[in-house]
Structures are given as structure tokens and as C-alpha cells.
mmCIF file of C-alpha atoms and ligand atoms in Angstrom:
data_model
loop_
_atom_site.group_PDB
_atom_site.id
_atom_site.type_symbol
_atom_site.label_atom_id
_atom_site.label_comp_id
_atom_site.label_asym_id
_atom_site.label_seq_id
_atom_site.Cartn_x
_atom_site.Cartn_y
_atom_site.Cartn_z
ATOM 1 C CA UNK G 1 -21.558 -0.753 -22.407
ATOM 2 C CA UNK G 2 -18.502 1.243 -20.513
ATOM 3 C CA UNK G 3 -19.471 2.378 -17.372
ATOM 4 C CA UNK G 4 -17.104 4.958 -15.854
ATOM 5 C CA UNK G 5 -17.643 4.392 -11.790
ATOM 6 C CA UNK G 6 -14.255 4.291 -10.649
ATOM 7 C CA UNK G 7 -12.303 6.787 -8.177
ATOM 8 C CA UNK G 8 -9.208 5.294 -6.376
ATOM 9 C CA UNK G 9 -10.189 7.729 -3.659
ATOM 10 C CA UNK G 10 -13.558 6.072 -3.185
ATOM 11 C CA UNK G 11 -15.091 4.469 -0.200
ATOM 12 C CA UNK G 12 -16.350 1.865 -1.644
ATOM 13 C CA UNK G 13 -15.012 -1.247 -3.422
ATOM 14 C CA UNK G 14 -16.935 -4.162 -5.190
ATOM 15 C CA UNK G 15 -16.383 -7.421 -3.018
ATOM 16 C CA UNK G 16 -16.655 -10.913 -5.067
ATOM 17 C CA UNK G 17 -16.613 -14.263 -3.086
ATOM 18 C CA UNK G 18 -16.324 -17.172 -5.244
ATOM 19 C CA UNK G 19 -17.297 -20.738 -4.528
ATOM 20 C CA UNK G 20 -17.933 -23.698 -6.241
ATOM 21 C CA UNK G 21 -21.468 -23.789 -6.247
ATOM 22 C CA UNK G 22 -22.351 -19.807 -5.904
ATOM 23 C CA UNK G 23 -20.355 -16.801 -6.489
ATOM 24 C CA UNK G 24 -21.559 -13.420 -4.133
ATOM 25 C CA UNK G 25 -20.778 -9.930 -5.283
ATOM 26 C CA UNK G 26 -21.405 -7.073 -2.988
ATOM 27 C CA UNK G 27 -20.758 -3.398 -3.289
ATOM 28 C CA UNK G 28 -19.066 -2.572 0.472
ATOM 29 C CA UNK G 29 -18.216 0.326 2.560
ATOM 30 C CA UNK G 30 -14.433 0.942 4.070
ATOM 31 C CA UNK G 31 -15.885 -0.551 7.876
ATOM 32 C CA UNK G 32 -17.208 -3.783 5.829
ATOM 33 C CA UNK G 33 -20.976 -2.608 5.530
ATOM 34 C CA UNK G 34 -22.778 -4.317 2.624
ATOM 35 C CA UNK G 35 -24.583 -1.700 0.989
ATOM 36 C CA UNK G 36 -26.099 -4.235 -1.499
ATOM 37 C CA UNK G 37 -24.655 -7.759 -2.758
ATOM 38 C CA UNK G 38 -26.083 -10.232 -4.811
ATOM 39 C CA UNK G 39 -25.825 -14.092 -5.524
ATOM 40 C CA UNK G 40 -24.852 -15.986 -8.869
ATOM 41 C CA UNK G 41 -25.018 -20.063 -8.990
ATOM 42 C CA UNK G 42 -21.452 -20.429 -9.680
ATOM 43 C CA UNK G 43 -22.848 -23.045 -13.088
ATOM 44 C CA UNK G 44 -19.384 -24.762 -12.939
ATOM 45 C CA UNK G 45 -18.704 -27.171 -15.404
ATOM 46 C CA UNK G 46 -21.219 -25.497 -17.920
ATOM 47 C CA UNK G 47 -19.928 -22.054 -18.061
ATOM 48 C CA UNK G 48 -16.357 -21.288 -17.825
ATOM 49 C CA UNK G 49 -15.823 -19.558 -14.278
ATOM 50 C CA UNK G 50 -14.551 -16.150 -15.330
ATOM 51 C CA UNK G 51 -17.440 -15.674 -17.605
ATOM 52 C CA UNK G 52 -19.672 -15.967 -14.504
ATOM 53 C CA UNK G 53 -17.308 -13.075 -12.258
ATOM 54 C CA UNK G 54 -17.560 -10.910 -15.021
ATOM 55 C CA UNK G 55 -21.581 -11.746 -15.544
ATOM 56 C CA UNK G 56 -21.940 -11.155 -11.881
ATOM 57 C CA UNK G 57 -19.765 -7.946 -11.726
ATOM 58 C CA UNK G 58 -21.742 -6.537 -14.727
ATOM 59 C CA UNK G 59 -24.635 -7.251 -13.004
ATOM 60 C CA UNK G 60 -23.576 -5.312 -10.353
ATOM 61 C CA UNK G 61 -22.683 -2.456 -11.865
ATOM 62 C CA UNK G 62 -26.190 -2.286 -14.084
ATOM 63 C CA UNK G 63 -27.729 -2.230 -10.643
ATOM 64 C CA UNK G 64 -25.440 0.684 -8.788
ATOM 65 C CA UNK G 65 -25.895 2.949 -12.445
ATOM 66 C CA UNK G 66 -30.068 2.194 -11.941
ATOM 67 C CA UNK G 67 -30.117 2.953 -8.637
ATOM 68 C CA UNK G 68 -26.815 4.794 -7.466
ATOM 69 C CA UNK G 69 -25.445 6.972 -10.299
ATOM 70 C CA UNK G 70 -23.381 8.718 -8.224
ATOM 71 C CA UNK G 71 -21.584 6.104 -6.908
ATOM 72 C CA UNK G 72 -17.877 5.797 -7.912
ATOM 73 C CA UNK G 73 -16.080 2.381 -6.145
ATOM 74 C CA UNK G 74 -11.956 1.756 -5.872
ATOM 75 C CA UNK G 75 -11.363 -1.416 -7.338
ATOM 76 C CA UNK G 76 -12.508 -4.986 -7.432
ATOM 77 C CA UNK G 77 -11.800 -7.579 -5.073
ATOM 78 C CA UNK G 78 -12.305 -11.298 -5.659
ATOM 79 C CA UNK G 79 -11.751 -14.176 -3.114
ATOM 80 C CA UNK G 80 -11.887 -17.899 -4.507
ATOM 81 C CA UNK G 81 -11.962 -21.292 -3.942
ATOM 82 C CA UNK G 82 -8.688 -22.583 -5.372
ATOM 83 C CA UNK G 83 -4.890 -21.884 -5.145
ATOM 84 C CA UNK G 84 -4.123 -18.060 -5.853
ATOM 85 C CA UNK G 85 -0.724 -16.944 -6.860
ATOM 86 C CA UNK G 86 -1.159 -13.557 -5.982
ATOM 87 C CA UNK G 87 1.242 -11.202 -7.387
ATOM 88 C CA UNK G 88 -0.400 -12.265 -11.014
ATOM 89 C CA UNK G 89 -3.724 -13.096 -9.637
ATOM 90 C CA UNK G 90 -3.534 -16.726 -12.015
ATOM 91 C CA UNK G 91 -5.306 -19.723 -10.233
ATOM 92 C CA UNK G 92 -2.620 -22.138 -9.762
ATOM 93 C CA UNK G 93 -4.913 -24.510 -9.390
ATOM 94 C CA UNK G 94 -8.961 -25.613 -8.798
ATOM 95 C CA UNK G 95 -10.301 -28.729 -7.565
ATOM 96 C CA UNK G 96 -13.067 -30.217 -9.660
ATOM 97 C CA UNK G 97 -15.629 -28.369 -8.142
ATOM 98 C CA UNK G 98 -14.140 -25.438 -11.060
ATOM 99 C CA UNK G 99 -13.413 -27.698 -14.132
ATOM 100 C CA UNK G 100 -11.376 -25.467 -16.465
ATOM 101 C CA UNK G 101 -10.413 -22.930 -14.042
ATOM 102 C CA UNK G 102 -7.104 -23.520 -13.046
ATOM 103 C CA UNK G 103 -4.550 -21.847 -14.942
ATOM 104 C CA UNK G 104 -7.550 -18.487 -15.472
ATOM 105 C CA UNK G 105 -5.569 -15.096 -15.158
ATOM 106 C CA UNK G 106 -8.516 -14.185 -13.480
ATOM 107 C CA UNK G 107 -7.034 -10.746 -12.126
ATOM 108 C CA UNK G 108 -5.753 -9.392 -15.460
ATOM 109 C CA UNK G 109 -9.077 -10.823 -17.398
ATOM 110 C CA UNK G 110 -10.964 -8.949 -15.192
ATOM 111 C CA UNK G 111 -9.161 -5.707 -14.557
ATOM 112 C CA UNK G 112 -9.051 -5.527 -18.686
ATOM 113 C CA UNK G 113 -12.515 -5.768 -18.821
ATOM 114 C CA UNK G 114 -13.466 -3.548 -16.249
ATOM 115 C CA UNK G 115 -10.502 -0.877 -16.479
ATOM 116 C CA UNK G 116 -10.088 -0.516 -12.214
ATOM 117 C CA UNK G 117 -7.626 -2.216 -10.021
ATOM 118 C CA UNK G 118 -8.353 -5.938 -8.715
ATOM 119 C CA UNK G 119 -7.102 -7.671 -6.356
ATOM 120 C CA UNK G 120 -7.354 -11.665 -6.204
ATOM 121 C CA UNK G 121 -6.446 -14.045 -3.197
ATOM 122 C CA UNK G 122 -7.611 -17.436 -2.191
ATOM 123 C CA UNK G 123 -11.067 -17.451 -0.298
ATOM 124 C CA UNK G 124 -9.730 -18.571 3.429
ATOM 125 C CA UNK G 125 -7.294 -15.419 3.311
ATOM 126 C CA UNK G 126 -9.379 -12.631 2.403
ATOM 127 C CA UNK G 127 -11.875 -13.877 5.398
ATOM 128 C CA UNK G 128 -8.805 -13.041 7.722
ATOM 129 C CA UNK G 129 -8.869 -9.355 6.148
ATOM 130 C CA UNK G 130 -12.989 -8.964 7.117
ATOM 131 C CA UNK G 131 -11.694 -10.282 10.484
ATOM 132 C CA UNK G 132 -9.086 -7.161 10.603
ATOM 133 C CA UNK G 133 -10.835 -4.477 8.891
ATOM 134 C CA UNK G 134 -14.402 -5.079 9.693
ATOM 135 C CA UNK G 135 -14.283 -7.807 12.870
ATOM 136 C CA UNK G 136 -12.626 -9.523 15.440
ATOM 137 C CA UNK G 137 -9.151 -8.881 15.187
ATOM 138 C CA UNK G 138 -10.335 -4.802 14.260
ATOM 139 C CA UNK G 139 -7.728 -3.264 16.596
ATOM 140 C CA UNK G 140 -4.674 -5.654 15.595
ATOM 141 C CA UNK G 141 -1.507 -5.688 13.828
ATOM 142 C CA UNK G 142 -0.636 -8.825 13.948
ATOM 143 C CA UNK G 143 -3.889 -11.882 14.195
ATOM 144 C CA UNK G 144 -3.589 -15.332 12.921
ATOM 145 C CA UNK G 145 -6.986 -16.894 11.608
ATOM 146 C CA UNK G 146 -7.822 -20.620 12.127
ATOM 147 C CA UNK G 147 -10.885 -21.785 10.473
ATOM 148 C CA UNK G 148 -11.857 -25.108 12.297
ATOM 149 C CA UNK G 149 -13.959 -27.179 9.192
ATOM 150 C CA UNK G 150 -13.934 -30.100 7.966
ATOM 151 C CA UNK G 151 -9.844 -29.309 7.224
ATOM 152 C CA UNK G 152 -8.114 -26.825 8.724
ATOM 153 C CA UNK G 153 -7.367 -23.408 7.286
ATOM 154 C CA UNK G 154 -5.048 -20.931 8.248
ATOM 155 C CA UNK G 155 -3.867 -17.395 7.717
ATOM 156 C CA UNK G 156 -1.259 -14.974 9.097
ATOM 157 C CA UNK G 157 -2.082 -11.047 8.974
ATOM 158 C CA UNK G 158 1.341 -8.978 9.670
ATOM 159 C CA UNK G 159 1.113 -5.325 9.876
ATOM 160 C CA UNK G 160 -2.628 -5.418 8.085
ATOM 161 C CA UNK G 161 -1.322 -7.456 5.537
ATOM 162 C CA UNK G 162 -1.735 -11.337 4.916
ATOM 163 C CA UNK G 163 1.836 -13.016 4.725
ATOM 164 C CA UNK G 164 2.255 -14.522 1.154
ATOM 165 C CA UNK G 165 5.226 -16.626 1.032
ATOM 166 C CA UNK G 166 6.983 -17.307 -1.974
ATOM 167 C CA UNK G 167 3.342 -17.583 -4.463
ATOM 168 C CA UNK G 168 0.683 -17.112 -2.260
ATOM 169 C CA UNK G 169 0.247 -20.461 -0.547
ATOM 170 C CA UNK G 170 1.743 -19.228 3.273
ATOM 171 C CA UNK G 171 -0.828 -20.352 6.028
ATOM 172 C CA UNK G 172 -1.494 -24.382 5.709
ATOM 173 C CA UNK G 173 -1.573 -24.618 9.628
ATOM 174 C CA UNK G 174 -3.622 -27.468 9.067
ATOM 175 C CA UNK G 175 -0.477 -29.136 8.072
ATOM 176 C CA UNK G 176 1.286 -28.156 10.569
ATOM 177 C CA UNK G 177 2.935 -31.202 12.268
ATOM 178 C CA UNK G 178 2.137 -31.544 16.066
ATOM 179 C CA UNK G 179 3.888 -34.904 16.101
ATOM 180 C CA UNK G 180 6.405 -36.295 13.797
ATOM 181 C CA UNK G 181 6.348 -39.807 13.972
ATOM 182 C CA UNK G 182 2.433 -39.451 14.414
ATOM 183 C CA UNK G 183 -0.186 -40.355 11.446
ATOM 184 C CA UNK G 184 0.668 -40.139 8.243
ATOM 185 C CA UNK G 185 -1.136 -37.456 6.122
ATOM 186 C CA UNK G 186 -2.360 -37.200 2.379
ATOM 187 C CA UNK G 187 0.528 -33.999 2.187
ATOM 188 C CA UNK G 188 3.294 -36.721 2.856
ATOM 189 C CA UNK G 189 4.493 -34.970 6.634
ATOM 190 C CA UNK G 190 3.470 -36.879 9.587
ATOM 191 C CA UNK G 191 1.366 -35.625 12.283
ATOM 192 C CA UNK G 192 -0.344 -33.239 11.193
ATOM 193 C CA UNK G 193 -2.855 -30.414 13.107
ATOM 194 C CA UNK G 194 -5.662 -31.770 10.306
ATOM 195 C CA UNK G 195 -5.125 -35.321 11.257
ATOM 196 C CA UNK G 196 -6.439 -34.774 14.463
ATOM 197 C CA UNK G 197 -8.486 -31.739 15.198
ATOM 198 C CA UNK G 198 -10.313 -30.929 11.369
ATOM 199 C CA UNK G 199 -14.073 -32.333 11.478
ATOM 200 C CA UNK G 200 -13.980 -35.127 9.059
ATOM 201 C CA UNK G 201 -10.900 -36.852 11.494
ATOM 202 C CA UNK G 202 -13.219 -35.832 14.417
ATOM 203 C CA UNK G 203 -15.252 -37.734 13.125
ATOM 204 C CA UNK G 204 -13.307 -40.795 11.798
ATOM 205 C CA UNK G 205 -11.732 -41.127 15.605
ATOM 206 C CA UNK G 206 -14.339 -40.932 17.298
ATOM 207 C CA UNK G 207 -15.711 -43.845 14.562
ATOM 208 C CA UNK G 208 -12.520 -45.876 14.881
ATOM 209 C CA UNK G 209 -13.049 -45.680 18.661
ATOM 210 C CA UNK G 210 -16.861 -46.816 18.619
ATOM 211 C CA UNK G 211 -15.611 -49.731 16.596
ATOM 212 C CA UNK G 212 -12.992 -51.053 18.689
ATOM 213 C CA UNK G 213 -15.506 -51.228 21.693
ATOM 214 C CA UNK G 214 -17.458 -53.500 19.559
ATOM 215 C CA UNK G 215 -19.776 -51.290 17.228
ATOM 216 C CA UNK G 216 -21.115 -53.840 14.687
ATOM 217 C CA UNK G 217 -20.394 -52.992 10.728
ATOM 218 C CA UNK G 218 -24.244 -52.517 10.251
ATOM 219 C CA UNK G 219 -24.287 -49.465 12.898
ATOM 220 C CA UNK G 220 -24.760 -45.935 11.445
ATOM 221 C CA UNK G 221 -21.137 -43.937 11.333
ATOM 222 C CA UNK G 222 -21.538 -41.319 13.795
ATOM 223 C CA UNK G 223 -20.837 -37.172 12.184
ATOM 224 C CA UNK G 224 -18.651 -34.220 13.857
ATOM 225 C CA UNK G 225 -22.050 -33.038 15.176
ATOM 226 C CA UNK G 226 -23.145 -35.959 17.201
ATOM 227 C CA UNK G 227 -19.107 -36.408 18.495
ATOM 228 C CA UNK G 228 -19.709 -32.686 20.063
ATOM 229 C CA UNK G 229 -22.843 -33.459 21.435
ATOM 230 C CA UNK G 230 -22.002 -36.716 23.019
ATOM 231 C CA UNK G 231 -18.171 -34.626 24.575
ATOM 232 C CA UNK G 232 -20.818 -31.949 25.628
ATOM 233 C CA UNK G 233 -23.243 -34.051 27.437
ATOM 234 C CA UNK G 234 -20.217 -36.192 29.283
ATOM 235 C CA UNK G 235 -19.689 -39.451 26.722
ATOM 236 C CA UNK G 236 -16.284 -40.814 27.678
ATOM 237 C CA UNK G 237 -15.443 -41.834 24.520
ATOM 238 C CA UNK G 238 -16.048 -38.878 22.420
ATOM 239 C CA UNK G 239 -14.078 -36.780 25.233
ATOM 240 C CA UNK G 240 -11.151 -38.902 24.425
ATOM 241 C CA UNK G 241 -10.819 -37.393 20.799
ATOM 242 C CA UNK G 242 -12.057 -33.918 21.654
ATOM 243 C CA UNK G 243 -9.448 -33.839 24.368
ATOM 244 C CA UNK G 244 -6.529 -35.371 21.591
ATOM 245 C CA UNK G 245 -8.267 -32.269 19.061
ATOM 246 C CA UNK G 246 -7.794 -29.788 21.548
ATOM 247 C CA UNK G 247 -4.015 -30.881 22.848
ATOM 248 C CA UNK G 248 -3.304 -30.608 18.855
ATOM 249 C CA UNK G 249 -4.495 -27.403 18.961
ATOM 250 C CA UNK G 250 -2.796 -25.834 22.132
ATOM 251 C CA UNK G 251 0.684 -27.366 20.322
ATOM 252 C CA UNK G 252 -0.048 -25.968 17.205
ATOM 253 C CA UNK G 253 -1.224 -22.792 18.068
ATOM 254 C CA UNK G 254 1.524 -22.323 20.779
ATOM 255 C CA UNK G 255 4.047 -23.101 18.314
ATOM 256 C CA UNK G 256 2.447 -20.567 16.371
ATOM 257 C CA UNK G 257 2.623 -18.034 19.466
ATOM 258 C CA UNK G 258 6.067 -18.795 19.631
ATOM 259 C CA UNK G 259 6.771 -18.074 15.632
ATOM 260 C CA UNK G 260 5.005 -15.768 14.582
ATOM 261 C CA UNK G 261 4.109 -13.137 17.557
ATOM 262 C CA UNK G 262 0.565 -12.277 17.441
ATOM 263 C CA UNK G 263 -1.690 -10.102 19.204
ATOM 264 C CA UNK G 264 -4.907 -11.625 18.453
ATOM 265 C CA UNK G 265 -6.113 -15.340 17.308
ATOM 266 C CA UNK G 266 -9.364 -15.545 15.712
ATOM 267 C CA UNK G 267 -11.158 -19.134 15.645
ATOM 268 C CA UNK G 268 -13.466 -19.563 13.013
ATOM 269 C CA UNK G 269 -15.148 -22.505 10.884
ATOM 270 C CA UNK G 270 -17.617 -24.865 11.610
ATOM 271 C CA UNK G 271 -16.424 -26.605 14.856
ATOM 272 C CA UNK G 272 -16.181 -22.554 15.946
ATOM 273 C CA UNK G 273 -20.022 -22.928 16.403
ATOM 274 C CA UNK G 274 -19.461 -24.784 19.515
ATOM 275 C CA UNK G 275 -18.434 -21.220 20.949
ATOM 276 C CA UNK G 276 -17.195 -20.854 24.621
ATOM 277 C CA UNK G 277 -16.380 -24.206 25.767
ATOM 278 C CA UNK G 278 -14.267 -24.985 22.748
ATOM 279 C CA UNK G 279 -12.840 -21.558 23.464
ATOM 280 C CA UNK G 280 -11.868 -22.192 26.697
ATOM 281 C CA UNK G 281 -10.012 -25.960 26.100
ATOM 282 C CA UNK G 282 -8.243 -24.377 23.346
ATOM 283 C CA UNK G 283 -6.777 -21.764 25.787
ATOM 284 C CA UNK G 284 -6.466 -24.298 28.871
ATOM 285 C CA UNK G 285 -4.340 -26.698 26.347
ATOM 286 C CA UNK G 286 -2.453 -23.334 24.769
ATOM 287 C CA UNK G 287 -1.247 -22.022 28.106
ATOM 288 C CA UNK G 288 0.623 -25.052 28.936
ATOM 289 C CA UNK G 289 2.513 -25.397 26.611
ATOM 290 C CA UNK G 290 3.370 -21.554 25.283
ATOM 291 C CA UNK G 291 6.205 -19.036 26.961
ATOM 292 C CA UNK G 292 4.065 -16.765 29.454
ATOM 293 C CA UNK G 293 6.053 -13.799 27.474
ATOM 294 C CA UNK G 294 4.407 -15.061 24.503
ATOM 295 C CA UNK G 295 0.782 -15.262 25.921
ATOM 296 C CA UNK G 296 0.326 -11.932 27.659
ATOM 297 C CA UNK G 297 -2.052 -9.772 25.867
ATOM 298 C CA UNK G 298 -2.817 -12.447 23.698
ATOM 299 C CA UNK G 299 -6.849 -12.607 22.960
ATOM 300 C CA UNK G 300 -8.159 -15.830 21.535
ATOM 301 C CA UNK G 301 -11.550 -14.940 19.721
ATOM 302 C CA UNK G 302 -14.047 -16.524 17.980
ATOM 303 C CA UNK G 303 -14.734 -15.288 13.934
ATOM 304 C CA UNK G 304 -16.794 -12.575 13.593
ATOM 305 C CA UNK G 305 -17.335 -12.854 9.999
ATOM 306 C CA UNK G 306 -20.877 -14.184 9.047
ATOM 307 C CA UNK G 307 -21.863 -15.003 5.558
ATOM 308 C CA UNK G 308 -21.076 -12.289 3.882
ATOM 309 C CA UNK G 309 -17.125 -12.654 5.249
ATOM 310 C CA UNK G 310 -15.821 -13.714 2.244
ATOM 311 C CA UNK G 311 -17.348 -10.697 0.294
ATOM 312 C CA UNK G 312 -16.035 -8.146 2.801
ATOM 313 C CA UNK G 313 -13.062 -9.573 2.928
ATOM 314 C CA UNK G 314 -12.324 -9.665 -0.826
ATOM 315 C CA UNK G 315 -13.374 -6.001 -0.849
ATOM 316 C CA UNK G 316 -10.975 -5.390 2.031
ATOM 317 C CA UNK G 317 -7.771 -6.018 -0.061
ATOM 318 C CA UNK G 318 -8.723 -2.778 -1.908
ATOM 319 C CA UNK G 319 -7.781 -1.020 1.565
ATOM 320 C CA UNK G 320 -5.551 -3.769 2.733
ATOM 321 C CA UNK G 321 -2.738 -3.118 -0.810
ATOM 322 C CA UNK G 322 -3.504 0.480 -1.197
HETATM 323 ZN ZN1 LIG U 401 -0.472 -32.809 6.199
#
């Protein structure tokens, strides 16, 4: 069944988020409102991934002709787990979580099918466009997105527009190197921002460091959770590797400053929860060691994104390429 809903003039696009264990769709407004989504179990492994975007799109569609007829929408936007080259919208490549997905043409499979524009990019960068168009970094130009989980993700926003690089894969702050001769890291650099400030080496540190004061083998490993906690209610220990996580992030991020320019740096992620006072140490460790001509005006903010961030923000490319 054909059904003729699109208008490049439209206000609306259809936003898809895919992950490895769910994909959402959503039909969104220009400001990022969610005027009704929906949620597919992702069935990786049994079901070839594109068959489940175009199940889920279809789906979508059957709704908005049952209960919006008039609505006409301006494209298709899709944000998902895996490497994007995104001129051709191919996944370059997909962990295991997507068996048989890298190597997909997802955006050409998909605008064939559906006859309207799409737009494809890798999950953690369309979450930086629902931070410019529809959050946190609404009134910027230039932002730079840091998503604080257990790695680090990254992504650069330049006049509205995410910067690319060569195919797509621009942004791996987390690999950033804060200190060369420092640890070594699976990417083969030294040093890198992951090693020291992503949750999972939160964690290990503050392990490594329990340990060496004589934690027996049999004790429990402690998580990122209980490493906060223990900083936040005055543990020495666990201070020591939040304070080595921030300094690697005040380096990183002021060598960022110093690069790339920005007006606004949103803080996302898991370890983002932690809100003010995480805040606050990354801008105490940031100021020392970036140009003051570089800080002014610069606003460090936390995500404003919410679940639906990787929908909106797939939609958002629809605006963000017009
Ligand atoms: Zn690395």
C-alpha cells in the first residue's frame, strides 16, 4: 500500500532512533515536540535490521493515515547504533548487538521504499542536533556534545550542522589523548579522555585503588554508582579518581575550547545525572587550564534531551540538511 504523505514544505518529519535492543519511531514537530512515537523490539539476530525500520516506519504511517489524514511529513530521519558513513547513509559497521547489519544501505533501502528524503547518522550525533534544535544548546552556532557513559561520546555542531570529517566518524573525544605517555588504550593512542573519566574506568580505578589498600579477592567489585556516592559523601579514595576524571576532562575539553571555538558545551550521559557538582569540577578544572579569550561566554550545560533525544534528533536532520 503507497501512501502519499509527503510535502518537503512540511512541519513535520518522522524521527527513527535505532538501538540494539529497541528501535523508536516518532512523528515530530520543527521545535522537537513528539506528536506520537512508538516502540519496536529491535529482534536483532532474528530479523534482519532494515526489515524492522521499515516495519516500524510502516507502522507509523498506518497510524498517522487512521488517525491524521491530513498530515503530510518532510522526510525520514534515522539515528543508529553503529558507524554511519553519511553521505551514502551505508553502516560501515555494527557491533554484534546488529548481526548482519553492517554493510545495510540503510538510507537508499529506505528512501526507495518510502519515496521521501532520509537522512541517516550515527545515534550519539543526531542527539547533539535535539540538543540544538529542540534543547540546550537552542540559541547556538557552534556547541560541542559530550555524553559521559560508560565510554565517552562526542560531537561537534558548526553553524547548525554536525562536523563529518572525511566519512562520518569526526567526534571520538573519548579518544582524545590528555596524556601521551599515559595508559595505553584498546584504539592504540595513549592517554586517552576514556581511560580515565568514561564509567566503566571509573569504576575499574576506583577498584584497582580498593585493592591496593588491601581489598581481599572475595570482596564485591564496587560500580560507577557507588564510586559517586562514596566522592559525594567525602570517601578519600573515590575522590582521588573523580578528581583524576575531572582534571581529564578540564584538559580535554579546554583543548577542545582552544580548537574548535564553541559557544556552548552540553554534558550529557549517564555520569551527567550527577548534575551540579559534576558541573561545577568540570568548569573549576576547565578554567585553569583554557585561554580566558577562549572561555568568555562560554556556557557549560547539562543535556537536555530525555528519552525521546535520539528520536528528535534523527528527525532534526530533516531541518538540520535542508
Ligand atoms: Zn583511545
Amino acid at each position: 500500500m503507497e501512501i502519499p504523505v509527503y510535502d518537503s514544505s512540511s512541519e513535520y518529519a518522522i524521527g527513527v532512533d535505532v538501538g540494539g535492543t529497541k528501535i523508536n519511531v516518532g512523528i515530530i514537530g520543527r521545535n522537537g515536540e513528539v506528536v506520537y512515537s512508538n516502540s519496536l523490539p529491535t529482534l536483532a539476530g532474528e530479523i534482519a535490521v532494515d526489515i524492522r525500520i521499515t516495519t516500524a516506519i510502516s507502522q507509523l504511517l498506518q497510524w498517522a493515515q487512521d488517525n491524521m489524514p491530513l498530515l503530510k511529513v518532510r522526510g525520514i530521519g534515522i539515528g543508529t547504533a553503529g558507524q554511519v558513513e553519511w553521505e551514502s547513509g551505508v553502516i560501515r559497521h555494527a557491533s554484534d548487538l546488529l548481526p548482519g547489519y553492517t554493510g545495510t544501505p540503510i538510507k537508499s533501502l529506505i528512501q526507495n521504499k518510502f519515496g521521501m528524503p532520509v537522512q541517516v547518522d550515527n545515534d550519539v550525533n543526531v542527539l547533539a542536533l535535539a540538543e540544538k534544535y529542540a534543547g540546550a544548546g537552542r540559541d547556538a552556532e557552534s556547541l560541542i556534545c559530550l555524553a559521559l557513559g560508560t565510554g565517552i561520546g562526542g560531537v561537534l555542531v558548526d553553524k547548525g550542522k554536525i562536523v563529518h570529517g572525511q566519512w562520518g566518524g569526526a567526534g571520538e573525544i573519548g579518544h582524545m589523548s590528555v596524556d601521551y605517555r599515559g595508559l595505553p588504550c584498546i584504539c592504540g593512542s595513549r592517554g586517552c579522555l576514556e581511560a580515565y573519566a568514561s564509567g566503566t574506568s571509573i569504576a575499574a580505578r576506583m577498584n584497582e585503588k580498593l585493592k591496593a589498600a588491601g581489598a581481599g579477592d572475595g570482596d564485591e567489585p564496587i560500580d560507577t554508582r557507588e564510586t559517586v556516592r562514596r566522592w559525594q559523601s567525602g570517601d578519600a579514595a573515590a575522590a582521588a579518581v573523580m578528581d583524576e576524571a575531572f582534571e581529564a576532562l578540564g584538559a580535554a575539553i579546554a583543548s577542545l575550547l582552544h580548537v574548535f571555538n564553541p559557544q556552548v558545551l552540553v554534558i550529557g550521559g549517564g555520569l551527567a545525572d550527577i548534575g551540579e557538582p559534576l558541573l561545577r569540577r568540570i568548569e573549576e578544572e576547565t578554567r585553569k587550564r583554557a585561554m580566558p579569550s577562549f572561555l568568555s561566554g562560554v556556557k557549560i550545560v547539562p543535556s537536555s534531551s530525555g528519552n525521546h533525544g535520539g528520536m528528535i534528533g534523527a528527525a532534526m536532520q530533516l531541518w538540520a540538511y535542508e
